[in-house]
GROMACS .gro file of C-alpha atoms in nm:
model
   95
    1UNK     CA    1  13.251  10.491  11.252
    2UNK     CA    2  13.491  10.701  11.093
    3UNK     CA    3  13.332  11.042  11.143
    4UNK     CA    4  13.206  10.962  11.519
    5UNK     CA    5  13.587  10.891  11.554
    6UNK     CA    6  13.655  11.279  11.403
    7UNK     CA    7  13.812  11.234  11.050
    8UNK     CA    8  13.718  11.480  10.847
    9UNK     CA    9  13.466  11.468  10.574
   10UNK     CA   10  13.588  11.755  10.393
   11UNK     CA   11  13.942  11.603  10.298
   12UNK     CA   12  13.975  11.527   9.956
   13UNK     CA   13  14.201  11.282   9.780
   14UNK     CA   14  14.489  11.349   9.489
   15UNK     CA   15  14.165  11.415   9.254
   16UNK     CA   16  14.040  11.643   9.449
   17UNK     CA   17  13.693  11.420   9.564
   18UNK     CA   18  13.585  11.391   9.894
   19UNK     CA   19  13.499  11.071  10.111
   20UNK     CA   20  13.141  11.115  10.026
   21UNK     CA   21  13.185  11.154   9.689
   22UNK     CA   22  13.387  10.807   9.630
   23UNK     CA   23  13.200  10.639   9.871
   24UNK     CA   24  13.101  10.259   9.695
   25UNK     CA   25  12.718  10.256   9.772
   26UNK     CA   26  12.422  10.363   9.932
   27UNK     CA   27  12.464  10.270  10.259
   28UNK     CA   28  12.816  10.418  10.309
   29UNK     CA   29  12.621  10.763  10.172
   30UNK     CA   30  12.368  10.759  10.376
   31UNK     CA   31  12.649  10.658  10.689
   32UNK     CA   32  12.739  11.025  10.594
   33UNK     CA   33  12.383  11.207  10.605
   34UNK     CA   34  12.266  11.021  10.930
   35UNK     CA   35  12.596  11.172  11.075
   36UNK     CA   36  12.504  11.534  10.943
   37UNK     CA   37  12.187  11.448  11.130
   38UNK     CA   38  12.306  11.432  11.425
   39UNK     CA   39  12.617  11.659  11.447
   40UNK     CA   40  12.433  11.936  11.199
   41UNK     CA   41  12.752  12.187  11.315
   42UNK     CA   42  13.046  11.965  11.331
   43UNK     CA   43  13.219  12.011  10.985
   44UNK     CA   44  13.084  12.209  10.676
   45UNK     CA   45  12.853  11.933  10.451
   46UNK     CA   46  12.816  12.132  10.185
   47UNK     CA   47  13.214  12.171  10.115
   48UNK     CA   48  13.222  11.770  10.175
   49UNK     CA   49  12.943  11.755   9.934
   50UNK     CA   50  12.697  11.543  10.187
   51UNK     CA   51  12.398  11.650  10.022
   52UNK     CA   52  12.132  11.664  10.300
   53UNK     CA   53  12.069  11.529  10.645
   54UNK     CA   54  11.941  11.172  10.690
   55UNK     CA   55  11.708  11.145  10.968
   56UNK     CA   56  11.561  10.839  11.169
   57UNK     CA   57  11.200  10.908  11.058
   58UNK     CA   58  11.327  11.026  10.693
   59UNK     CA   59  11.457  10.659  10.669
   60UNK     CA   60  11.114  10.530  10.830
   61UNK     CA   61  10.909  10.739  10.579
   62UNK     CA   62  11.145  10.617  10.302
   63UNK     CA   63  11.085  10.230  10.426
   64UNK     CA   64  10.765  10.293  10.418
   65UNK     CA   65  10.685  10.427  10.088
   66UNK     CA   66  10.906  10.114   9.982
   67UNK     CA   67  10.723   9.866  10.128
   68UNK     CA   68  10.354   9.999   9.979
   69UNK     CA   69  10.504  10.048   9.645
   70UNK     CA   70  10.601   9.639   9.677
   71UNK     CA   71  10.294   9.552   9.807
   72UNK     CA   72  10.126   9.748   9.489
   73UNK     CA   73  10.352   9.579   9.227
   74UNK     CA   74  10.245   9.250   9.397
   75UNK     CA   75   9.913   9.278   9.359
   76UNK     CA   76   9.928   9.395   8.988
   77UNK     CA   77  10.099   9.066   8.941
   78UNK     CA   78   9.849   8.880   9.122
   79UNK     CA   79   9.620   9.050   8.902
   80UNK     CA   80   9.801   8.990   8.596
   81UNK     CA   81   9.824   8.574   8.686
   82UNK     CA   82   9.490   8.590   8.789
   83UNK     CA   83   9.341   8.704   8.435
   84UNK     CA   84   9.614   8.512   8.244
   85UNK     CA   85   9.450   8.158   8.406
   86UNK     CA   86   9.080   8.310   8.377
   87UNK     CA   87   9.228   8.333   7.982
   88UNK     CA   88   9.359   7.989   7.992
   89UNK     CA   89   9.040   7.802   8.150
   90UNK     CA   90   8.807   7.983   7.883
   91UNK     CA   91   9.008   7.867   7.576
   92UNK     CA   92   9.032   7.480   7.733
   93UNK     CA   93   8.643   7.566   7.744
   94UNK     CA   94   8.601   7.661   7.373
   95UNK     CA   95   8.780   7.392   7.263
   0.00000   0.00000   0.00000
């Protein structure tokens, strides 16, 4: 809200570090890049040290690449239970 409100990303504390680069997490970075998205002219990201734009279908793509590597890890562990109970039942059947 910030930078639609025109503060500037380039200003830089006592130590010299810019908003971006003391920002607390991820989401307050990426509040930076989706800005640089969408005003690419209005102050110089590299000298605020905004690394690269963050677009609407970047984020999408992103999401999505999330969401399939989940889905893969949870069906390796359904795997992984699966043969661990096949493993059970055939040593309750050799005893």
């Amino acid at each position: 809200q910030l930078l639609e409100e025109g503060h500037d990303p380039t200003s830089r504390d006592e130590a010299g570090h810019t908003p971006y680069a003391v920002a607390a997490d991820k989401n307050t970075r990426d509040a930076f890049r989706r800005h640089m998205a969408r005003h690419p002219d209005a102050w110089d990201y590299a000298d605020a040290g905004v690394p690269s734009a963050l677009t609407e279908d970047m984020e999408a793509a992103q999401a999505a690449k999330k969401a399939e590597k989940k889905a893969k890890m949870k069906s390796k562990a359904k795997g992984r239970d699966e043969a661990s109970e096949e493993r059970k039942a055939a040593g309750a059947a050799a005893r």
